[in-house]
PDB file of C-alpha atoms in Angstrom:
ATOM      1  CA  ARG A   1      86.418 -13.076  60.483  1.00 61.00           C
ATOM      2  CA  PHE A   2      83.428 -15.331  59.944  1.00 73.00           C
ATOM      3  CA  ASP A   3      81.807 -14.609  63.319  1.00 79.00           C
ATOM      4  CA  ARG A   4      81.046 -10.988  62.391  1.00 82.00           C
ATOM      5  CA  GLN A   5      77.673 -10.156  60.836  1.00 80.00           C
ATOM      6  CA  ILE A   6      76.998  -6.735  59.384  1.00 82.00           C
ATOM      7  CA  HIS A   7      73.393  -5.856  58.534  1.00 83.00           C
ATOM      8  CA  VAL A   8      73.122  -3.239  55.799  1.00 84.00           C
ATOM      9  CA  GLU A   9      69.642  -1.749  56.120  1.00 87.00           C
ATOM     10  CA  LEU A  10      67.811  -0.021  53.284  1.00 90.00           C
ATOM     11  CA  PRO A  11      68.367   3.758  53.421  1.00 92.00           C
ATOM     12  CA  ASP A  12      65.942   5.891  55.436  1.00 89.00           C
ATOM     13  CA  LEU A  13      64.466   9.215  54.268  1.00 89.00           C
ATOM     14  CA  GLN A  14      67.541  11.359  55.053  1.00 92.00           C
ATOM     15  CA  GLU A  15      69.932   8.785  53.559  1.00 94.00           C
ATOM     16  CA  ARG A  16      67.846   8.558  50.359  1.00 94.00           C
ATOM     17  CA  LYS A  17      67.984  12.336  50.095  1.00 94.00           C
ATOM     18  CA  GLU A  18      71.799  12.230  50.272  1.00 95.00           C
ATOM     19  CA  ILE A  19      71.990   9.356  47.732  1.00 96.00           C
ATOM     20  CA  PHE A  20      69.792  11.376  45.342  1.00 95.00           C
ATOM     21  CA  GLY A  21      72.240  14.253  45.802  1.00 93.00           C
ATOM     22  CA  VAL A  22      75.042  12.048  44.438  1.00 94.00           C
ATOM     23  CA  HIS A  23      73.129  10.730  41.417  1.00 94.00           C
ATOM     24  CA  LEU A  24      71.449  14.040  40.489  1.00 93.00           C
ATOM     25  CA  ALA A  25      74.755  15.960  40.359  1.00 92.00           C
ATOM     26  CA  PRO A  26      75.802  14.955  36.801  1.00 91.00           C
ATOM     27  CA  ILE A  27      72.361  15.351  35.151  1.00 91.00           C
ATOM     28  CA  LYS A  28      70.517  18.495  34.000  1.00 91.00           C
ATOM     29  CA  LEU A  29      67.423  19.310  36.088  1.00 91.00           C
ATOM     30  CA  ASP A  30      64.760  21.982  35.805  1.00 88.00           C
ATOM     31  CA  ASN A  31      63.569  24.062  38.773  1.00 86.00           C
ATOM     32  CA  THR A  32      60.555  21.807  39.589  1.00 83.00           C
ATOM     33  CA  ILE A  33      62.829  19.155  41.164  1.00 88.00           C
ATOM     34  CA  ASP A  34      62.672  18.930  44.950  1.00 90.00           C
ATOM     35  CA  VAL A  35      65.045  16.356  46.464  1.00 92.00           C
ATOM     36  CA  ASN A  36      62.888  16.059  49.621  1.00 91.00           C
ATOM     37  CA  PHE A  37      59.880  15.135  47.445  1.00 87.00           C
ATOM     38  CA  LEU A  38      61.892  12.519  45.518  1.00 91.00           C
ATOM     39  CA  ALA A  39      63.177  10.937  48.754  1.00 91.00           C
ATOM     40  CA  LYS A  40      59.585  10.690  50.061  1.00 86.00           C
ATOM     41  CA  GLN A  41      58.393   9.075  46.819  1.00 85.00           C
ATOM     42  CA  THR A  42      60.888   6.213  47.080  1.00 89.00           C
ATOM     43  CA  PRO A  43      60.350   4.317  50.383  1.00 85.00           C
ATOM     44  CA  GLY A  44      62.133   0.959  50.431  1.00 86.00           C
ATOM     45  CA  PHE A  45      64.449   1.877  47.530  1.00 91.00           C
ATOM     46  CA  SER A  46      68.098   0.884  47.756  1.00 93.00           C
ATOM     47  CA  GLY A  47      70.974   3.053  46.497  1.00 93.00           C
ATOM     48  CA  ALA A  48      71.013   1.048  43.247  1.00 94.00           C
ATOM     49  CA  ASP A  49      67.253   1.617  42.800  1.00 94.00           C
ATOM     50  CA  ILE A  50      67.755   5.378  43.239  1.00 95.00           C
ATOM     51  CA  ALA A  51      70.548   5.361  40.650  1.00 95.00           C
ATOM     52  CA  ASN A  52      68.171   3.476  38.356  1.00 95.00           C
ATOM     53  CA  VAL A  53      65.406   6.093  38.907  1.00 94.00           C
ATOM     54  CA  CYS A  54      67.762   8.946  37.966  1.00 95.00           C
ATOM     55  CA  ASN A  55      68.936   7.077  34.855  1.00 94.00           C
ATOM     56  CA  GLU A  56      65.364   6.181  33.830  1.00 94.00           C
ATOM     57  CA  ALA A  57      64.186   9.792  34.355  1.00 94.00           C
ATOM     58  CA  ALA A  58      66.999  11.034  32.081  1.00 94.00           C
ATOM     59  CA  LEU A  59      65.996   8.507  29.389  1.00 94.00           C
ATOM     60  CA  THR A  60      62.317   9.521  29.679  1.00 91.00           C
ATOM     61  CA  ALA A  61      63.196  13.214  29.288  1.00 93.00           C
ATOM     62  CA  ALA A  62      65.405  12.429  26.283  1.00 93.00           C
ATOM     63  CA  ARG A  63      62.579  10.480  24.592  1.00 92.00           C
ATOM     64  CA  HIS A  64      60.387  13.591  24.858  1.00 91.00           C
ATOM     65  CA  ASP A  65      63.162  15.905  23.548  1.00 93.00           C
ATOM     66  CA  LYS A  66      63.284  17.919  26.780  1.00 91.00           C
ATOM     67  CA  LYS A  67      66.201  20.200  27.562  1.00 90.00           C
ATOM     68  CA  ALA A  68      66.091  19.285  31.278  1.00 92.00           C
ATOM     69  CA  ILE A  69      64.565  16.573  33.500  1.00 93.00           C
ATOM     70  CA  ASP A  70      61.385  17.635  35.305  1.00 91.00           C
ATOM     71  CA  LYS A  71      59.318  16.264  38.205  1.00 90.00           C
ATOM     72  CA  GLN A  72      56.990  14.231  35.935  1.00 89.00           C
ATOM     73  CA  ASP A  73      59.963  12.372  34.406  1.00 92.00           C
ATOM     74  CA  PHE A  74      60.960  11.213  37.899  1.00 92.00           C
ATOM     75  CA  LEU A  75      57.398  10.125  38.747  1.00 88.00           C
ATOM     76  CA  ASP A  76      57.216   8.162  35.477  1.00 88.00           C
ATOM     77  CA  ALA A  77      60.600   6.570  36.258  1.00 92.00           C
ATOM     78  CA  VAL A  78      59.466   5.487  39.758  1.00 89.00           C
ATOM     79  CA  ASP A  79      56.248   4.028  38.283  1.00 86.00           C
ATOM     80  CA  ARG A  80      58.196   2.110  35.663  1.00 87.00           C
ATOM     81  CA  ILE A  81      60.685   0.671  38.171  1.00 87.00           C
ATOM     82  CA  VAL A  82      58.037  -0.306  40.738  1.00 83.00           C
ATOM     83  CA  GLY A  83      55.253  -1.470  38.413  1.00 80.00           C
ATOM     84  CA  GLY A  84      56.897  -2.260  35.079  1.00 81.00           C
ATOM     85  CA  LEU A  85      56.186  -0.908  31.605  1.00 80.00           C
ATOM     86  CA  GLU A  86      52.797   0.596  30.781  1.00 78.00           C
ATOM     87  CA  ARG A  87      50.851  -1.763  28.510  1.00 80.00           C
ATOM     88  CA  LYS A  88      48.190   0.503  27.014  1.00 74.00           C
ATOM     89  CA  SER A  89      47.836  -1.864  24.065  1.00 76.00           C
ATOM     90  CA  LYS A  90      46.603  -4.703  26.317  1.00 79.00           C
ATOM     91  CA  ILE A  91      43.103  -5.731  25.251  1.00 81.00           C
ATOM     92  CA  ILE A  92      40.628  -5.206  28.116  1.00 86.00           C
ATOM     93  CA  THR A  93      36.853  -5.387  27.625  1.00 89.00           C
ATOM     94  CA  PRO A  94      34.698  -2.447  28.836  1.00 90.00           C
ATOM     95  CA  GLU A  95      33.211  -4.694  31.565  1.00 92.00           C
ATOM     96  CA  GLU A  96      36.708  -5.634  32.786  1.00 92.00           C
ATOM     97  CA  LYS A  97      37.826  -2.005  32.749  1.00 92.00           C
ATOM     98  CA  ARG A  98      34.767  -1.005  34.798  1.00 93.00           C
ATOM     99  CA  SER A  99      35.473  -3.826  37.268  1.00 94.00           C
ATOM    100  CA  ILE A 100      39.159  -2.793  37.587  1.00 94.00           C
ATOM    101  CA  ALA A 101      38.121   0.838  38.198  1.00 95.00           C
ATOM    102  CA  HIS A 102      35.750  -0.175  41.014  1.00 96.00           C
ATOM    103  CA  HIS A 103      38.396  -2.535  42.465  1.00 95.00           C
ATOM    104  CA  GLU A 104      41.028   0.217  42.640  1.00 95.00           C
ATOM    105  CA  ALA A 105      38.460   2.770  43.865  1.00 95.00           C
ATOM    106  CA  GLY A 106      37.637   0.316  46.682  1.00 96.00           C
ATOM    107  CA  HIS A 107      41.286   0.180  47.797  1.00 95.00           C
ATOM    108  CA  ALA A 108      41.594   3.969  47.546  1.00 94.00           C
ATOM    109  CA  THR A 109      38.369   4.753  49.441  1.00 95.00           C
ATOM    110  CA  VAL A 110      39.098   2.431  52.365  1.00 96.00           C
ATOM    111  CA  SER A 111      42.753   3.481  52.740  1.00 94.00           C
ATOM    112  CA  TRP A 112      41.743   7.163  52.569  1.00 94.00           C
ATOM    113  CA  LEU A 113      39.048   6.859  55.259  1.00 95.00           C
ATOM    114  CA  LEU A 114      40.952   4.720  57.783  1.00 95.00           C
ATOM    115  CA  PRO A 115      43.293   6.641  60.117  1.00 92.00           C
ATOM    116  CA  HIS A 116      46.134   4.079  60.266  1.00 92.00           C
ATOM    117  CA  ALA A 117      46.233   2.861  56.635  1.00 90.00           C
ATOM    118  CA  ASN A 118      49.166   3.967  54.462  1.00 87.00           C
ATOM    119  CA  PRO A 119      48.600   7.409  52.877  1.00 85.00           C
ATOM    120  CA  LEU A 120      47.521   7.127  49.247  1.00 86.00           C
ATOM    121  CA  PHE A 121      49.476   8.953  46.536  1.00 84.00           C
ATOM    122  CA  LYS A 122      47.770   7.940  43.299  1.00 87.00           C
ATOM    123  CA  VAL A 123      45.508   5.350  41.699  1.00 91.00           C
ATOM    124  CA  THR A 124      45.724   4.073  38.123  1.00 90.00           C
ATOM    125  CA  ILE A 125      43.853   1.624  35.908  1.00 91.00           C
ATOM    126  CA  VAL A 126      46.568   1.625  33.225  1.00 87.00           C
ATOM    127  CA  PRO A 127      47.991  -1.946  33.037  1.00 86.00           C
ATOM    128  CA  ARG A 128      51.646  -2.218  34.113  1.00 83.00           C
ATOM    129  CA  GLY A 129      53.701  -5.400  34.194  1.00 77.00           C
ATOM    130  CA  GLN A 130      51.411  -8.142  35.542  1.00 79.00           C
ATOM    131  CA  ALA A 131      49.006  -5.696  37.222  1.00 83.00           C
ATOM    132  CA  LEU A 132      45.799  -4.470  35.548  1.00 87.00           C
ATOM    133  CA  GLY A 133      45.592  -1.490  37.904  1.00 87.00           C
ATOM    134  CA  ALA A 134      47.337  -0.221  41.016  1.00 87.00           C
ATOM    135  CA  ALA A 135      47.007   2.033  44.033  1.00 86.00           C
ATOM    136  CA  TRP A 136      50.299   3.692  45.006  1.00 83.00           C
ATOM    137  CA  TYR A 137      51.005   4.459  48.663  1.00 85.00           C
ATOM    138  CA  LEU A 138      53.675   6.335  50.556  1.00 79.00           C
ATOM    139  CA  PRO A 139      54.047   4.148  53.654  1.00 78.00           C
ATOM    140  CA  GLU A 140      55.258   5.687  56.881  1.00 78.00           C
ATOM    141  CA  GLU A 141      58.663   4.283  57.801  1.00 75.00           C
ATOM    142  CA  ARG A 142      57.688   2.622  61.087  1.00 80.00           C
ATOM    143  CA  GLN A 143      59.834   0.325  63.194  1.00 82.00           C
ATOM    144  CA  LEU A 144      56.863  -0.962  65.199  1.00 91.00           C
ATOM    145  CA  VAL A 145      53.347  -1.699  63.941  1.00 92.00           C
ATOM    146  CA  THR A 146      50.333  -1.796  66.262  1.00 95.00           C
ATOM    147  CA  LYS A 147      47.319  -4.093  65.961  1.00 95.00           C
ATOM    148  CA  ASP A 148      45.107  -1.162  64.851  1.00 96.00           C
ATOM    149  CA  GLN A 149      47.590  -0.244  62.119  1.00 95.00           C
ATOM    150  CA  MET A 150      47.651  -3.855  60.874  1.00 96.00           C
ATOM    151  CA  THR A 151      43.844  -4.214  60.818  1.00 97.00           C
ATOM    152  CA  ASP A 152      43.422  -0.885  58.962  1.00 96.00           C
ATOM    153  CA  GLU A 153      46.013  -2.046  56.419  1.00 95.00           C
ATOM    154  CA  MET A 154      44.144  -5.351  56.002  1.00 97.00           C
ATOM    155  CA  CYS A 155      40.841  -3.497  55.417  1.00 97.00           C
ATOM    156  CA  SER A 156      42.614  -1.481  52.731  1.00 95.00           C
ATOM    157  CA  LEU A 157      43.930  -4.707  51.135  1.00 95.00           C
ATOM    158  CA  ILE A 158      40.486  -6.347  50.924  1.00 97.00           C
ATOM    159  CA  GLY A 159      38.820  -3.094  49.777  1.00 96.00           C
ATOM    160  CA  GLY A 160      39.146  -4.053  46.094  1.00 95.00           C
ATOM    161  CA  ARG A 161      37.537  -7.480  46.542  1.00 96.00           C
ATOM    162  CA  VAL A 162      34.647  -6.016  48.620  1.00 97.00           C
ATOM    163  CA  ALA A 163      34.103  -3.259  46.031  1.00 96.00           C
ATOM    164  CA  GLU A 164      33.703  -5.906  43.297  1.00 95.00           C
ATOM    165  CA  GLU A 165      31.156  -7.772  45.439  1.00 96.00           C
ATOM    166  CA  ILE A 166      29.128  -4.549  45.951  1.00 96.00           C
ATOM    167  CA  VAL A 167      29.149  -3.528  42.271  1.00 95.00           C
ATOM    168  CA  ASN A 168      29.164  -6.891  40.450  1.00 94.00           C
ATOM    169  CA  GLY A 169      27.460  -9.049  43.072  1.00 93.00           C
ATOM    170  CA  GLN A 170      30.329 -11.543  42.808  1.00 93.00           C
ATOM    171  CA  PRO A 171      34.128 -11.615  43.212  1.00 91.00           C
ATOM    172  CA  SER A 172      36.678 -12.035  40.390  1.00 91.00           C
ATOM    173  CA  THR A 173      40.219 -13.404  40.165  1.00 92.00           C
ATOM    174  CA  GLY A 174      41.676  -9.859  40.264  1.00 89.00           C
ATOM    175  CA  ALA A 175      42.232  -9.877  44.034  1.00 91.00           C
ATOM    176  CA  LEU A 176      44.772 -12.749  44.106  1.00 92.00           C
ATOM    177  CA  ASN A 177      47.758 -10.669  45.255  1.00 92.00           C
ATOM    178  CA  ASP A 178      45.632  -8.775  47.808  1.00 94.00           C
ATOM    179  CA  LEU A 179      44.276 -12.009  49.318  1.00 96.00           C
ATOM    180  CA  GLU A 180      47.741 -13.585  49.480  1.00 96.00           C
ATOM    181  CA  ARG A 181      49.112 -10.618  51.450  1.00 95.00           C
ATOM    182  CA  LEU A 182      45.989 -10.435  53.620  1.00 97.00           C
ATOM    183  CA  THR A 183      46.238 -14.136  54.557  1.00 97.00           C
ATOM    184  CA  LYS A 184      49.949 -13.871  55.402  1.00 97.00           C
ATOM    185  CA  MET A 185      49.291 -10.815  57.604  1.00 96.00           C
ATOM    186  CA  ALA A 186      46.419 -12.572  59.418  1.00 97.00           C
ATOM    187  CA  TYR A 187      48.501 -15.708  60.117  1.00 96.00           C
ATOM    188  CA  GLY A 188      51.385 -13.456  61.214  1.00 96.00           C
ATOM    189  CA  MET A 189      49.146 -11.663  63.717  1.00 96.00           C
ATOM    190  CA  VAL A 190      47.908 -14.936  65.225  1.00 96.00           C
ATOM    191  CA  THR A 191      51.030 -17.152  65.109  1.00 95.00           C
ATOM    192  CA  TYR A 192      53.939 -14.665  65.348  1.00 95.00           C
ATOM    193  CA  TYR A 193      52.804 -11.510  67.146  1.00 96.00           C
ATOM    194  CA  GLY A 194      50.434 -12.954  69.779  1.00 95.00           C
ATOM    195  CA  MET A 195      47.569 -10.668  68.676  1.00 95.00           C
ATOM    196  CA  SER A 196      44.788 -13.257  69.121  1.00 94.00           C
ATOM    197  CA  GLU A 197      42.962 -13.499  72.462  1.00 92.00           C
ATOM    198  CA  ASN A 198      42.114 -17.199  72.083  1.00 94.00           C
ATOM    199  CA  VAL A 199      45.606 -18.333  71.016  1.00 94.00           C
ATOM    200  CA  GLY A 200      47.153 -15.951  73.536  1.00 93.00           C
ATOM    201  CA  ASN A 201      50.553 -14.309  73.878  1.00 95.00           C
ATOM    202  CA  LEU A 202      52.354 -17.096  72.056  1.00 93.00           C
ATOM    203  CA  SER A 203      54.724 -16.866  69.110  1.00 93.00           C
ATOM    204  CA  PHE A 204      55.653 -19.837  66.957  1.00 91.00           C
ATOM    205  CA  TYR A 205      58.247 -17.821  65.060  1.00 89.00           C
ATOM    206  CA  ASP A 206      61.706 -19.422  64.908  1.00 83.00           C
ATOM    207  CA  SER A 207      64.232 -16.575  64.731  1.00 82.00           C
ATOM    208  CA  THR A 208      67.214 -18.952  65.016  1.00 77.00           C
ATOM    209  CA  GLY A 209      66.303 -21.048  61.977  1.00 71.00           C
ATOM    210  CA  SER A 210      67.597 -24.011  63.976  1.00 69.00           C
ATOM    211  CA  ARG A 211      64.556 -26.180  63.316  1.00 65.00           C
ATOM    212  CA  GLY A 212      65.981 -26.776  59.853  1.00 63.00           C
ATOM    213  CA  TYR A 213      64.392 -29.857  58.306  1.00 69.00           C
ATOM    214  CA  ASP A 214      62.181 -30.565  61.312  1.00 69.00           C
ATOM    215  CA  LEU A 215      58.768 -30.880  59.645  1.00 68.00           C
ATOM    216  CA  THR A 216      56.749 -31.076  62.863  1.00 75.00           C
ATOM    217  CA  LYS A 217      54.795 -28.014  63.933  1.00 82.00           C
ATOM    218  CA  PRO A 218      55.671 -26.591  67.361  1.00 85.00           C
ATOM    219  CA  TYR A 219      52.001 -26.913  68.386  1.00 89.00           C
ATOM    220  CA  SER A 220      49.298 -29.596  68.545  1.00 91.00           C
ATOM    221  CA  GLU A 221      46.603 -30.345  65.956  1.00 93.00           C
ATOM    222  CA  LYS A 222      44.050 -28.802  68.314  1.00 95.00           C
ATOM    223  CA  THR A 223      46.037 -25.532  68.366  1.00 94.00           C
ATOM    224  CA  ALA A 224      46.374 -25.708  64.569  1.00 94.00           C
ATOM    225  CA  GLU A 225      42.576 -25.846  64.272  1.00 96.00           C
ATOM    226  CA  LEU A 226      42.250 -22.936  66.716  1.00 97.00           C
ATOM    227  CA  ILE A 227      44.768 -20.884  64.689  1.00 96.00           C
ATOM    228  CA  ASP A 228      42.846 -21.553  61.440  1.00 96.00           C
ATOM    229  CA  LYS A 229      39.565 -20.567  63.110  1.00 97.00           C
ATOM    230  CA  GLU A 230      41.070 -17.371  64.569  1.00 97.00           C
ATOM    231  CA  VAL A 231      42.457 -16.363  61.157  1.00 97.00           C
ATOM    232  CA  LYS A 232      39.085 -17.033  59.469  1.00 97.00           C
ATOM    233  CA  ASP A 233      37.233 -15.050  62.158  1.00 97.00           C
ATOM    234  CA  LEU A 234      39.726 -12.181  61.865  1.00 97.00           C
ATOM    235  CA  ILE A 235      39.366 -11.975  58.072  1.00 97.00           C
ATOM    236  CA  SER A 236      35.551 -12.223  58.359  1.00 97.00           C
ATOM    237  CA  SER A 237      35.528  -9.252  60.750  1.00 97.00           C
ATOM    238  CA  ILE A 238      37.886  -7.313  58.412  1.00 97.00           C
ATOM    239  CA  HIS A 239      35.530  -8.087  55.471  1.00 97.00           C
ATOM    240  CA  ALA A 240      32.434  -6.945  57.419  1.00 98.00           C
ATOM    241  CA  ARG A 241      34.136  -3.707  58.524  1.00 97.00           C
ATOM    242  CA  THR A 242      35.302  -2.929  54.964  1.00 97.00           C
ATOM    243  CA  LEU A 243      31.821  -3.661  53.555  1.00 97.00           C
ATOM    244  CA  LYS A 244      30.297  -1.175  56.023  1.00 97.00           C
ATOM    245  CA  ILE A 245      32.874   1.531  55.151  1.00 97.00           C
ATOM    246  CA  LEU A 246      32.199   1.200  51.406  1.00 97.00           C
ATOM    247  CA  ASN A 247      28.410   1.074  51.820  1.00 96.00           C
ATOM    248  CA  ASP A 248      28.448   4.113  54.150  1.00 96.00           C
ATOM    249  CA  ASN A 249      30.527   6.053  51.583  1.00 96.00           C
ATOM    250  CA  LYS A 250      29.026   4.557  48.423  1.00 95.00           C
ATOM    251  CA  ASP A 251      28.360   7.884  46.665  1.00 95.00           C
ATOM    252  CA  GLY A 252      31.998   9.000  46.985  1.00 95.00           C
ATOM    253  CA  PHE A 253      33.259   5.519  46.086  1.00 95.00           C
ATOM    254  CA  MET A 254      31.136   5.428  42.884  1.00 96.00           C
ATOM    255  CA  GLU A 255      32.199   8.985  41.969  1.00 96.00           C
ATOM    256  CA  LEU A 256      35.842   7.965  42.391  1.00 95.00           C
ATOM    257  CA  ALA A 257      35.381   4.906  40.130  1.00 95.00           C
ATOM    258  CA  ALA A 258      33.689   7.082  37.463  1.00 96.00           C
ATOM    259  CA  LEU A 259      36.575   9.570  37.644  1.00 95.00           C
ATOM    260  CA  LEU A 260      39.064   6.701  37.251  1.00 94.00           C
ATOM    261  CA  LEU A 261      37.254   5.429  34.145  1.00 93.00           C
ATOM    262  CA  GLU A 262      37.370   8.939  32.690  1.00 94.00           C
ATOM    263  CA  LYS A 263      40.952   9.946  33.596  1.00 93.00           C
ATOM    264  CA  GLU A 264      42.674   6.526  34.103  1.00 90.00           C
ATOM    265  CA  VAL A 265      45.019   8.109  36.691  1.00 90.00           C
ATOM    266  CA  ILE A 266      43.903  10.095  39.753  1.00 91.00           C
ATOM    267  CA  PHE A 267      45.825  11.612  42.669  1.00 88.00           C
ATOM    268  CA  ALA A 268      45.377  12.208  46.403  1.00 89.00           C
ATOM    269  CA  GLU A 269      43.895  15.675  45.748  1.00 91.00           C
ATOM    270  CA  ASP A 270      40.985  14.055  43.854  1.00 91.00           C
ATOM    271  CA  LEU A 271      40.195  11.873  46.890  1.00 91.00           C
ATOM    272  CA  GLU A 272      40.500  14.914  49.146  1.00 91.00           C
ATOM    273  CA  ARG A 273      37.951  16.773  47.035  1.00 93.00           C
ATOM    274  CA  ILE A 274      35.488  13.827  46.962  1.00 93.00           C
ATOM    275  CA  PHE A 275      35.765  12.786  50.628  1.00 90.00           C
TER     276      PHE A 275
END
């Protein structure tokens, strides 16, 4: 039957736990493994991704001549699947490394201090794949997102760029991915979710896909200008709020960046101690 559509969603927390149960059965584990912990560490993973994590963890343990797979092997496997291979041999100047540390510390500080931002798990300045550094989050599996949650998330996204401006007095090209996501979220708030007072409770989202090759916008040029202005104003207010957060907590932010330069990888407990 061609009129039947079946949506296969990604597994939720309980389903991931059960999928891990299947793939962990044939491999040798030590007593540090907690299936609940592994399920929480893998939001958005499909069944195939989970199988891949188990396989990668076994390979990592074998490379280190371990008799059983431990918790760290699984964390390394998740990092490798999400971020790519570590590239410790990549040549980075001391100035660049310092800038990357402050960038990642900016993300970490803002996300830690804002109530609705995704909870931080760890921060690293070890290059992986295309990224020179990364902050790892464990997002809550929400079905609905409020305006406050979106704005806190956007502050967290621009935290790296603002941190560079505070420390270096100028931005760098390192925030490209952050700015891309930030811009898409801002346009989504204004044009899809009706979260702008001046544009109003309007949504220009086409869920049917029926517009096809129709290249005309479903709004006038005047509305297009209003949308652009609203998005710019929104991002300006996000930037100002993030700047205030980092300046108000500058001592902790600088201590975090120094710790990153020293250790290269820090965890949520380090942020808890500092803040």
